[in-house]
Amino acid sequence: MKYIFTYCLLSFIVFESNAQSKETIPLYNRLRAFSADIDKDEIDKQLKNLHTLPKDKLADFYVALANYQYAIYRDHENANKHFYFALEQPIISDYTKADALNGIGTIYSGFFHHDLAIKNFKKSLEIVLNKYPDSIDDINSLYNNIGHSYSNENHKDSAQYYFKKGIQLGLEKNSPAMGCYFNMGFAHSNPDSAYYYTKKALDASIQLKKDYLLTFCYINLGANEISRGNLIKADSLLNLSEKNALKFKQTKFINEIKVQRARILISQDFNNEGINLLKKVIPYFENLNDFLQLETIYIWLEKAYINNKQFEKAHWALRKYNKNIADKENSKKLKKDQGIAIYKNLEKKLQSENIKSSAQKRFYLIIILLLLVFFSFAIYLFLKYKKRQHLKNSKLYSKVGSLRDENIQNHQQLLFKNLLVDEKQTFLKQLASDVKTHANNAAKDKNAFLDIYKKIQQNIKDSIGNEFEYHFEKVHPNFYKSLSKEGYKLTKNEMRLAALIKLNFSTKEISEITKQSVNTINVAKSRLKTKLSLDKNTSLYSFIQKH
């Protein structure tokens, strides 16, 4: 179709203008606005630093970039690649996905792969209808694009079906479906129906204040009036289109108007004027490869030459017409081949990216697995060490507990022995007292009894001391050695007193055990403190407990 690229570009702009607000980098916002101040170096720099973008904004950036590359540079290959990159992102909104599919469809349509274009347009339409049913402009744009593609495939019924869907939706939602009206008129074979729909497109353009699109409608209405023989009305419409084209500096439309004016002149038998006007615009349209306009030009040149009976020139025009048809088919084939080449190149790039990505994923997976093995082994060793330490500590605790129990048992045994010794001492003292009494009464045996008494007394002291020291040494084996190492020269009685203090006996308790008075014990403690070189402020008990 004649206006396929223009309307697909308009559909891009509709999608982008309705996109949800996004806060990303300044370049992204300028891409969406189709700013003229962006150079390719700036884009390349951003593409090398994609890691600086949030992951949820990557798809949006790729789509904005692709739309910009298509609209500004006509860079079909990179635009198509970036649309596909957007679709491959793990985080992509439904709206961005629909926008990308619409863009891919537009590029395929430009390369005459209308079947692939329709497939992508329909996917986009399905998303918008399900997720954004109130986005009327987007839906109308997609109906229009699908209709265009069917029209280019010569499926007129399918094309008109989708154009009518867009028109019906516009009527229901009170939203002028300008594009669908225009293309419905252009696709219609019936001149009256074509005029009706083109007039509706004109009204919609006026309502939407799309003044720069009025030229479209005026030219096509004028061409329609020429076909129906209404030359005066056609001339009036062409005057309006020319005025609008000059206002917006639409050079292509100005030259198209000249073609239509030449048609009017030839229809009025001003053949030479018409021929001259057509010859003037041929180089312009040849430079654009606008085969549709050239087709119209050569048809009317042939007609004018026949009217002038210049049959040789008419034959030349026919040859040019046939060559133009062949060039058109060759160009179409070339574009199709270019589209296939771009698609295959894109497939290779995507495969290369996927292989690279897979290799990176495998590398990271191996690293993660190695780290897991390392940490698992480290944890195993740590747990094994902890278990070993626990067993070791358990044995130590068991040994300490056993020693503590033995210590308590020895301590209790020491106390018990002291009680036995105390009883034995009491008994022997009583015995000694009785012997002494009898010795006083029996003068002749006095000396013998006194010897017995002295032996008993000595036995009492030795027995108590030996028994006590045996059991004390078992409980506190290093106590006496510690005092001896520090150079303290203590007597046996002083050692025994220190041992009783170590056992935490009070002065009164020591008095009862040794059968000595409290004063005697205090004097002994004072003498012991002096021998240990302790000052008045140092506690004897605290000092001895440290040994």
Coordinates of C-alpha atoms in Angstrom, one line a residue:
M1 CA 0.0 0.0 0.0
K2 CA 1.0 3.6 -0.7
Y3 CA 0.9 4.9 2.8
I4 CA 2.0 1.8 4.8
F5 CA 5.2 3.3 6.2
T6 CA 3.6 6.6 7.2
Y7 CA 0.8 5.0 9.1
C8 CA 3.0 2.4 10.8
L9 CA 5.2 5.2 11.9
L10 CA 2.1 7.0 13.2
S11 CA 1.2 3.8 15.1
F12 CA 4.6 3.9 16.8
I13 CA 4.0 7.5 17.9
V14 CA 0.5 6.6 19.2
F15 CA 1.9 3.7 21.3
E16 CA 4.7 5.8 22.7
S17 CA 2.5 8.8 23.5
N18 CA 0.1 6.6 25.5
A19 CA 2.8 4.7 27.3
Q20 CA 2.7 4.7 31.1
S21 CA 5.1 7.2 32.8
K22 CA 8.5 5.8 33.5
E23 CA 11.3 7.3 35.5
T24 CA 14.6 6.2 34.1
I25 CA 17.6 7.9 32.5
P26 CA 17.4 11.3 30.5
L27 CA 18.5 9.5 27.3
Y28 CA 15.4 7.2 27.6
N29 CA 13.1 10.2 27.9
R30 CA 14.7 11.9 24.9
L31 CA 14.4 8.7 22.8
R32 CA 10.7 8.5 23.6
A33 CA 10.3 12.2 22.6
F34 CA 12.2 11.5 19.3
S35 CA 14.7 14.3 20.2
A36 CA 16.9 15.5 17.3
D37 CA 19.9 16.1 19.6
I38 CA 20.8 12.4 20.1
D39 CA 23.8 11.1 18.2
K40 CA 24.8 7.5 17.7
D41 CA 27.8 7.7 19.9
E42 CA 25.6 8.6 22.9
I43 CA 23.4 5.5 22.1
D44 CA 26.5 3.3 21.7
K45 CA 27.9 4.5 25.0
Q46 CA 24.6 3.7 26.8
L47 CA 24.5 0.2 25.2
K48 CA 27.9 -0.5 26.6
N49 CA 26.8 0.5 30.1
L50 CA 23.4 -1.3 30.3
H51 CA 24.4 -2.6 33.7
T52 CA 23.8 1.0 35.0
L53 CA 20.0 0.6 34.2
P54 CA 17.6 -1.0 36.6
K55 CA 16.6 -4.5 35.3
D56 CA 12.9 -3.6 35.2
K57 CA 13.7 -0.7 32.8
L58 CA 15.8 -2.6 30.3
A59 CA 12.8 -3.7 28.1
D60 CA 11.4 -0.1 28.1
F61 CA 14.8 1.3 27.0
Y62 CA 15.2 -1.3 24.2
V63 CA 11.7 -0.5 22.8
A64 CA 12.3 3.3 23.0
L65 CA 15.6 2.9 21.3
A66 CA 14.2 0.6 18.6
N67 CA 11.3 3.1 17.8
Y68 CA 13.9 5.9 17.6
Q69 CA 16.2 4.0 15.3
Y70 CA 13.3 3.1 13.0
A71 CA 11.7 6.6 13.0
I72 CA 14.8 8.7 12.8
Y73 CA 17.4 6.6 11.0
R74 CA 15.3 4.0 9.2
D75 CA 17.7 1.5 10.8
H76 CA 15.5 -1.5 10.3
E77 CA 18.1 -4.1 11.4
N78 CA 19.1 -2.6 14.8
A79 CA 15.5 -1.6 15.5
N80 CA 14.3 -5.1 14.9
K81 CA 17.2 -6.5 17.0
H82 CA 16.3 -4.2 19.9
F83 CA 12.6 -5.0 19.7
Y84 CA 13.6 -8.7 20.1
F85 CA 16.0 -7.9 22.9
A86 CA 13.1 -6.2 24.7
L87 CA 11.0 -9.3 24.4
E88 CA 13.8 -11.5 25.8
Q89 CA 14.0 -9.5 29.1
P90 CA 12.9 -11.4 32.2
I91 CA 11.0 -8.3 33.5
I92 CA 8.8 -6.7 30.8
S93 CA 5.4 -5.0 31.2
D94 CA 2.5 -6.1 29.0
Y95 CA 2.3 -2.7 27.5
T96 CA 6.0 -2.7 26.5
K97 CA 5.6 -6.2 25.1
A98 CA 2.6 -5.1 22.9
D99 CA 4.7 -2.1 21.8
A100 CA 7.6 -4.3 20.8
L101 CA 5.4 -6.7 18.8
N102 CA 3.8 -3.8 17.0
G103 CA 7.2 -2.5 16.1
I104 CA 8.4 -5.9 14.8
G105 CA 5.2 -6.2 12.7
T106 CA 5.8 -2.7 11.2
I107 CA 9.3 -3.6 10.2
Y108 CA 8.2 -6.9 8.6
S109 CA 5.4 -5.0 6.8
G110 CA 8.1 -2.6 5.4
F111 CA 9.9 -5.6 3.9
F112 CA 6.7 -7.1 2.4
H113 CA 6.6 -10.0 4.8
H114 CA 3.0 -9.3 5.5
D115 CA 2.2 -12.7 6.9
L116 CA 4.8 -12.2 9.7
A117 CA 3.6 -8.6 10.2
I118 CA 0.0 -9.8 10.7
K119 CA 1.1 -12.4 13.2
N120 CA 3.0 -9.9 15.3
F121 CA 0.2 -7.2 15.0
K122 CA -2.4 -9.8 16.2
K123 CA -0.3 -10.8 19.2
S124 CA 0.0 -7.1 20.1
L125 CA -3.7 -6.6 19.6
E126 CA -4.5 -9.6 21.9
I127 CA -2.4 -8.1 24.7
V128 CA -3.9 -4.6 24.4
L129 CA -7.5 -5.9 24.2
N130 CA -7.0 -8.1 27.3
K131 CA -4.9 -5.8 29.4
Y132 CA -5.7 -2.3 28.2
P133 CA -9.3 -2.3 26.7
D134 CA -9.7 1.4 27.3
S135 CA -6.6 2.2 25.2
I136 CA -8.7 3.1 22.1
D137 CA -6.0 4.8 20.1
D138 CA -3.7 1.8 20.4
I139 CA -6.4 -0.7 19.5
N140 CA -7.4 1.4 16.5
S141 CA -3.8 1.7 15.4
L142 CA -3.4 -2.1 15.5
Y143 CA -6.7 -2.6 13.6
N144 CA -5.3 -0.2 11.0
N145 CA -2.0 -2.0 10.8
I146 CA -3.6 -5.4 10.4
G147 CA -5.9 -4.1 7.7
H148 CA -2.9 -2.5 5.8
S149 CA -1.0 -5.8 5.8
Y150 CA -4.1 -7.8 4.6
S151 CA -4.6 -5.1 1.9
N152 CA -1.0 -5.5 0.7
E153 CA -1.6 -9.3 0.5
N154 CA -4.6 -8.5 -1.7
H155 CA -7.0 -9.9 1.0
K156 CA -9.4 -7.1 0.5
D157 CA -12.2 -8.7 2.6
S158 CA -10.0 -9.3 5.6
A159 CA -8.5 -5.7 5.2
Q160 CA -12.0 -4.1 5.2
Y161 CA -13.0 -6.3 8.2
Y162 CA -10.3 -4.9 10.4
F163 CA -10.8 -1.3 9.1
K164 CA -14.5 -1.6 10.0
K165 CA -13.6 -2.9 13.4
G166 CA -11.5 0.2 14.0
I167 CA -14.3 2.4 12.7
Q168 CA -16.9 0.7 14.9
L169 CA -14.8 1.0 18.0
G170 CA -14.2 4.7 17.3
L171 CA -18.0 5.2 17.0
E172 CA -18.7 3.3 20.2
K173 CA -16.0 5.2 22.2
N174 CA -16.5 8.5 20.5
S175 CA -12.9 8.4 19.3
P176 CA -12.4 9.4 15.6
A177 CA -10.7 6.4 13.8
M178 CA -9.0 8.6 11.2
G179 CA -6.5 6.0 10.0
C180 CA -9.1 3.3 9.6
Y181 CA -11.5 5.6 7.7
F182 CA -8.7 6.8 5.4
N183 CA -7.4 3.3 4.6
M184 CA -11.0 1.9 4.2
G185 CA -11.5 4.6 1.5
F186 CA -8.2 3.8 -0.1
A187 CA -8.8 0.1 -0.2
H188 CA -12.4 0.3 -1.5
S189 CA -12.8 -0.5 -5.1
N190 CA -16.2 1.4 -5.3
P191 CA -15.5 5.1 -5.9
D192 CA -18.6 6.2 -4.0
S193 CA -17.7 4.1 -0.9
A194 CA -14.0 5.2 -1.2
Y195 CA -15.1 8.9 -1.3
Y196 CA -17.4 8.4 1.8
Y197 CA -14.7 6.8 3.9
T198 CA -12.0 9.3 2.8
K199 CA -14.4 12.2 3.7
K200 CA -14.9 10.6 7.1
A201 CA -11.1 10.5 7.5
L202 CA -11.0 14.2 6.6
D203 CA -13.6 15.0 9.2
A204 CA -11.7 13.0 11.8
S205 CA -8.5 14.9 11.0
I206 CA -10.2 18.2 11.5
Q207 CA -11.7 17.0 14.8
L208 CA -8.4 15.8 16.0
K209 CA -6.7 19.0 14.8
K210 CA -4.2 16.9 12.7
D211 CA -3.8 19.7 10.2
Y212 CA -0.6 18.2 8.7
L213 CA -2.7 15.1 7.8
L214 CA -5.4 17.1 5.9
T215 CA -3.2 17.1 2.8
F216 CA -3.6 13.3 2.6
C217 CA -7.3 13.5 2.6
Y218 CA -7.7 16.4 0.2
I219 CA -5.4 14.7 -2.4
N220 CA -7.3 11.4 -2.2
L221 CA -10.7 13.1 -2.4
G222 CA -9.5 15.1 -5.4
A223 CA -8.2 12.0 -7.1
N224 CA -11.5 10.3 -6.4
E225 CA -13.4 13.2 -7.9
I226 CA -11.2 13.0 -11.0
S227 CA -12.1 9.3 -11.4
R228 CA -15.8 10.2 -11.1
G229 CA -15.4 13.1 -13.7
N230 CA -16.1 15.9 -11.2
L231 CA -13.1 18.0 -12.4
I232 CA -14.1 21.4 -10.9
K233 CA -14.7 19.9 -7.5
A234 CA -11.4 17.9 -7.8
D235 CA -9.6 21.2 -8.6
S236 CA -11.1 22.9 -5.6
L237 CA -10.0 20.0 -3.3
L238 CA -6.5 20.1 -4.8
N239 CA -6.2 23.8 -4.1
L240 CA -7.0 23.1 -0.4
S241 CA -4.4 20.3 -0.3
E242 CA -1.8 22.5 -2.0
K243 CA -2.4 25.3 0.5
N244 CA -2.0 22.8 3.4
A245 CA 1.1 21.2 1.8
L246 CA 2.8 24.6 1.4
K247 CA 2.0 25.5 5.0
F248 CA 3.7 22.4 6.3
K249 CA 6.4 22.2 3.6
Q250 CA 5.2 18.8 2.5
T251 CA 7.3 18.5 -0.7
K252 CA 6.2 15.0 -1.6
F253 CA 2.5 16.0 -1.4
I254 CA 3.2 19.1 -3.5
N255 CA 4.5 16.8 -6.3
E256 CA 1.6 14.4 -5.9
I257 CA -0.8 17.3 -6.3
K258 CA 1.0 18.2 -9.6
V259 CA 0.3 14.6 -10.8
Q260 CA -3.4 15.0 -10.0
R261 CA -3.5 18.4 -11.7
A262 CA -1.9 16.8 -14.8
R263 CA -4.7 14.3 -14.8
I264 CA -7.3 17.1 -14.8
L265 CA -5.5 18.9 -17.7
I266 CA -5.3 15.7 -19.8
S267 CA -9.0 14.9 -19.0
Q268 CA -9.8 18.4 -20.3
D269 CA -7.7 17.7 -23.5
F270 CA -4.9 20.0 -22.4
N271 CA -2.6 17.2 -23.2
N272 CA 0.7 19.1 -23.8
E273 CA 0.3 21.0 -20.5
G274 CA -0.4 17.8 -18.7
I275 CA 2.6 16.0 -20.4
N276 CA 5.0 18.8 -19.4
L277 CA 3.7 18.8 -15.8
L278 CA 4.2 15.0 -15.5
K279 CA 7.7 15.1 -17.1
K280 CA 8.8 17.6 -14.5
V281 CA 7.9 15.4 -11.5
I282 CA 9.3 12.1 -13.0
P283 CA 12.9 12.7 -11.6
Y284 CA 11.6 13.4 -8.2
F285 CA 9.6 10.2 -7.9
E286 CA 12.3 8.1 -9.6
N287 CA 14.7 9.4 -6.9
L288 CA 12.3 8.2 -4.2
N289 CA 11.6 4.9 -6.0
D290 CA 7.9 5.7 -5.6
F291 CA 6.7 3.1 -8.1
L292 CA 3.0 3.8 -7.4
Q293 CA 3.2 7.4 -8.5
L294 CA 5.4 6.5 -11.5
E295 CA 2.8 4.0 -12.5
T296 CA 0.1 6.7 -12.5
I297 CA 2.4 9.1 -14.4
Y298 CA 3.2 6.6 -17.2
I299 CA -0.5 5.6 -17.6
W300 CA -1.5 9.2 -18.1
L301 CA 1.5 10.0 -20.3
E302 CA 0.5 7.1 -22.6
K303 CA -3.1 8.4 -22.6
A304 CA -2.0 12.0 -23.4
Y305 CA 0.3 10.9 -26.2
I306 CA -2.5 8.7 -27.7
N307 CA -4.8 11.8 -27.6
N308 CA -2.1 13.7 -29.5
K309 CA -1.7 10.8 -31.9
Q310 CA 2.0 10.6 -30.8
F311 CA 1.9 6.8 -30.9
E312 CA 5.7 6.3 -30.8
K313 CA 5.9 8.3 -27.6
A314 CA 2.8 6.5 -26.3
H315 CA 4.7 3.3 -26.9
W316 CA 7.7 4.7 -25.0
A317 CA 5.4 5.5 -22.0
L318 CA 4.0 2.0 -22.1
R319 CA 7.5 0.5 -22.1
K320 CA 8.4 2.8 -19.1
Y321 CA 5.2 1.6 -17.4
N322 CA 6.1 -2.0 -17.9
K323 CA 9.7 -1.4 -16.7
N324 CA 8.3 0.4 -13.7
I325 CA 6.2 -2.6 -12.9
A326 CA 9.2 -4.9 -13.2
D327 CA 11.3 -2.5 -11.1
K328 CA 8.6 -2.5 -8.5
E329 CA 8.5 -6.3 -8.4
N330 CA 12.3 -6.4 -8.2
S331 CA 12.4 -3.8 -5.5
K332 CA 9.8 -5.8 -3.6
K333 CA 11.8 -9.0 -4.0
L334 CA 15.0 -7.2 -3.0
K335 CA 13.3 -5.8 0.1
K336 CA 11.9 -9.2 0.9
D337 CA 15.4 -10.7 0.6
Q338 CA 16.8 -7.9 2.8
G339 CA 14.1 -8.7 5.3
I340 CA 15.1 -12.3 5.3
A341 CA 18.8 -11.4 5.6
I342 CA 18.0 -9.1 8.5
Y343 CA 15.9 -11.8 10.2
K344 CA 18.6 -14.5 9.6
N345 CA 21.3 -12.1 10.8
L346 CA 19.2 -11.4 13.9
E347 CA 18.7 -15.1 14.5
K348 CA 22.5 -15.6 14.4
K349 CA 23.1 -12.7 16.8
L350 CA 20.4 -13.9 19.1
Q351 CA 21.9 -17.4 19.0
S352 CA 25.4 -16.0 19.6
E353 CA 24.0 -13.9 22.5
N354 CA 22.2 -17.0 23.9
I355 CA 25.4 -19.1 23.5
K356 CA 27.4 -16.4 25.3
S357 CA 24.7 -16.1 27.9
S358 CA 24.5 -19.9 28.3
A359 CA 28.3 -20.1 28.7
Q360 CA 28.3 -17.4 31.3
K361 CA 25.5 -19.1 33.1
R362 CA 27.4 -22.4 33.0
F363 CA 30.5 -20.7 34.3
Y364 CA 28.6 -19.0 37.1
L365 CA 26.8 -22.3 37.9
I366 CA 30.2 -24.1 38.1
I367 CA 31.5 -21.4 40.4
I368 CA 28.4 -21.6 42.6
L369 CA 28.7 -25.4 42.7
L370 CA 32.4 -25.2 43.6
L371 CA 31.6 -22.7 46.4
L372 CA 28.8 -24.9 47.6
V373 CA 31.2 -27.9 47.7
F374 CA 33.9 -25.9 49.4
F375 CA 31.5 -24.4 52.0
S376 CA 29.8 -27.8 52.6
F377 CA 33.3 -29.4 53.2
A378 CA 34.2 -26.5 55.5
I379 CA 31.0 -26.9 57.4
Y380 CA 31.6 -30.7 57.6
L381 CA 35.1 -30.1 59.0
F382 CA 33.9 -27.5 61.4
L383 CA 31.1 -29.8 62.7
K384 CA 33.6 -32.6 63.0
Y385 CA 35.9 -30.3 65.0
K386 CA 33.1 -29.1 67.2
K387 CA 32.0 -32.8 67.8
R388 CA 35.6 -33.7 68.7
Q389 CA 35.9 -30.7 71.0
H390 CA 32.5 -31.5 72.5
L391 CA 33.7 -35.1 73.3
K392 CA 37.0 -33.7 74.6
N393 CA 35.1 -31.2 76.8
S394 CA 32.7 -33.9 77.9
K395 CA 35.6 -36.1 79.0
L396 CA 37.1 -33.1 80.8
Y397 CA 33.8 -32.2 82.4
S398 CA 33.4 -35.8 83.4
K399 CA 37.0 -35.9 84.9
V400 CA 36.4 -32.6 86.6
G401 CA 33.1 -33.8 88.0
S402 CA 34.8 -37.0 89.1
L403 CA 37.6 -35.1 90.8
R404 CA 35.1 -32.7 92.4
D405 CA 33.1 -35.7 93.7
E406 CA 36.3 -37.3 95.0
N407 CA 37.3 -33.9 96.5
I408 CA 34.0 -33.6 98.3
Q409 CA 34.3 -37.2 99.4
N410 CA 37.8 -36.7 100.7
H411 CA 36.7 -33.5 102.4
Q412 CA 33.8 -35.3 104.1
Q413 CA 36.1 -38.1 105.0
L414 CA 38.5 -35.6 106.5
L415 CA 35.8 -34.1 108.6
F416 CA 34.6 -37.6 109.6
K417 CA 38.1 -38.6 110.5
N418 CA 38.5 -35.5 112.5
L419 CA 35.4 -36.4 114.4
L420 CA 36.8 -39.9 115.1
V421 CA 40.1 -38.4 116.1
D422 CA 38.3 -35.9 118.3
E423 CA 36.5 -38.8 120.0
K424 CA 39.8 -40.8 120.3
Q425 CA 41.5 -37.7 121.7
T426 CA 38.7 -37.2 124.2
F427 CA 38.9 -40.9 125.3
L428 CA 42.7 -40.8 125.6
K429 CA 42.6 -37.5 127.5
Q430 CA 40.1 -39.1 129.9
L431 CA 42.4 -42.1 130.2
A432 CA 45.4 -39.9 130.8
S433 CA 43.5 -38.0 133.4
D434 CA 42.6 -41.2 135.2
V435 CA 46.1 -42.5 135.0
K436 CA 47.4 -39.2 136.4
T437 CA 44.9 -39.4 139.3
H438 CA 45.9 -42.9 140.1
A439 CA 49.6 -41.9 139.8
N440 CA 49.1 -39.2 142.5
N441 CA 47.5 -41.7 144.8
A442 CA 50.1 -44.4 144.2
A443 CA 53.3 -42.8 145.1
K444 CA 55.5 -45.7 144.4
D445 CA 54.2 -46.1 140.9
K446 CA 54.0 -42.4 140.3
N447 CA 56.9 -42.2 138.0
A448 CA 55.7 -45.1 135.9
F449 CA 52.3 -43.6 135.6
L450 CA 53.7 -40.3 134.6
D451 CA 55.7 -41.9 131.8
I452 CA 52.5 -43.6 130.6
Y453 CA 50.7 -40.2 130.7
K454 CA 53.4 -38.5 128.7
K455 CA 53.4 -41.3 126.1
I456 CA 49.6 -41.1 125.8
Q457 CA 49.7 -37.3 125.3
Q458 CA 52.4 -37.6 122.6
N459 CA 50.4 -40.3 120.9
I460 CA 47.4 -38.1 120.9
K461 CA 49.3 -35.3 119.1
D462 CA 51.0 -37.5 116.6
S463 CA 47.9 -39.5 115.8
I464 CA 45.8 -36.3 115.2
G465 CA 48.6 -34.7 113.1
N466 CA 49.3 -37.7 110.9
E467 CA 45.7 -38.6 110.2
F468 CA 44.8 -35.0 109.4
E469 CA 47.8 -34.4 107.1
Y470 CA 47.1 -37.7 105.2
H471 CA 43.6 -36.7 104.3
F472 CA 44.4 -33.0 103.7
E473 CA 47.2 -33.9 101.2
K474 CA 44.7 -35.9 99.2
V475 CA 42.3 -32.9 98.9
H476 CA 45.0 -30.2 98.4
P477 CA 48.1 -31.9 97.2
N478 CA 50.1 -28.8 96.4
F479 CA 49.3 -26.6 99.4
Y480 CA 52.3 -27.4 101.6
K481 CA 54.6 -27.3 98.5
S482 CA 53.4 -23.9 97.5
L483 CA 54.1 -22.4 100.9
S484 CA 57.5 -24.1 101.0
K485 CA 58.4 -22.8 97.5
E486 CA 57.8 -19.2 98.6
G487 CA 60.3 -19.5 101.3
Y488 CA 58.1 -19.4 104.3
K489 CA 59.7 -21.4 107.2
L490 CA 56.7 -22.7 109.2
T491 CA 56.5 -25.2 112.0
K492 CA 54.3 -28.3 111.9
N493 CA 51.7 -26.6 114.1
E494 CA 51.7 -23.5 111.9
M495 CA 51.4 -25.6 108.8
R496 CA 48.4 -27.4 110.4
L497 CA 46.8 -24.1 111.3
A498 CA 47.3 -22.9 107.7
A499 CA 45.7 -26.1 106.5
L500 CA 42.7 -25.6 108.8
I501 CA 42.3 -22.0 107.5
K502 CA 42.5 -23.4 103.9
L503 CA 39.6 -25.7 104.8
N504 CA 37.7 -22.5 105.8
F505 CA 37.3 -23.3 109.5
S506 CA 36.6 -20.4 111.8
T507 CA 38.7 -19.6 114.8
K508 CA 36.1 -21.1 117.1
E509 CA 36.0 -24.3 115.0
I510 CA 39.8 -24.6 115.0
S511 CA 39.7 -24.1 118.8
E512 CA 37.3 -27.0 119.1
I513 CA 39.2 -29.3 116.8
T514 CA 42.6 -28.6 118.4
K515 CA 41.2 -28.5 122.0
Q516 CA 42.9 -25.1 122.5
S517 CA 41.4 -21.9 123.7
V518 CA 40.2 -19.2 121.2
N519 CA 42.9 -16.8 122.6
T520 CA 45.6 -19.4 121.9
I521 CA 44.4 -19.8 118.3
N522 CA 44.3 -16.0 117.8
V523 CA 47.8 -15.6 119.0
A524 CA 48.9 -18.5 116.7
K525 CA 47.2 -16.8 113.8
S526 CA 48.9 -13.5 114.5
R527 CA 52.2 -15.3 114.7
L528 CA 51.5 -17.0 111.4
K529 CA 50.5 -13.7 109.7
T530 CA 53.9 -12.2 110.8
K531 CA 55.8 -15.2 109.4
L532 CA 53.9 -14.8 106.1
S533 CA 55.0 -11.1 106.0
L534 CA 51.4 -9.9 105.7
D535 CA 50.5 -6.3 106.7
K536 CA 47.5 -5.5 108.9
N537 CA 45.1 -4.7 106.0
T538 CA 45.7 -8.1 104.3
S539 CA 43.4 -10.9 105.2
L540 CA 45.1 -14.1 106.3
Y541 CA 42.1 -16.2 105.1
S542 CA 42.2 -14.5 101.6
F543 CA 46.0 -15.0 101.3
I544 CA 45.9 -18.7 102.2
Q545 CA 42.9 -19.4 99.9
K546 CA 45.0 -18.3 96.9
H547 CA 47.5 -21.1 97.6

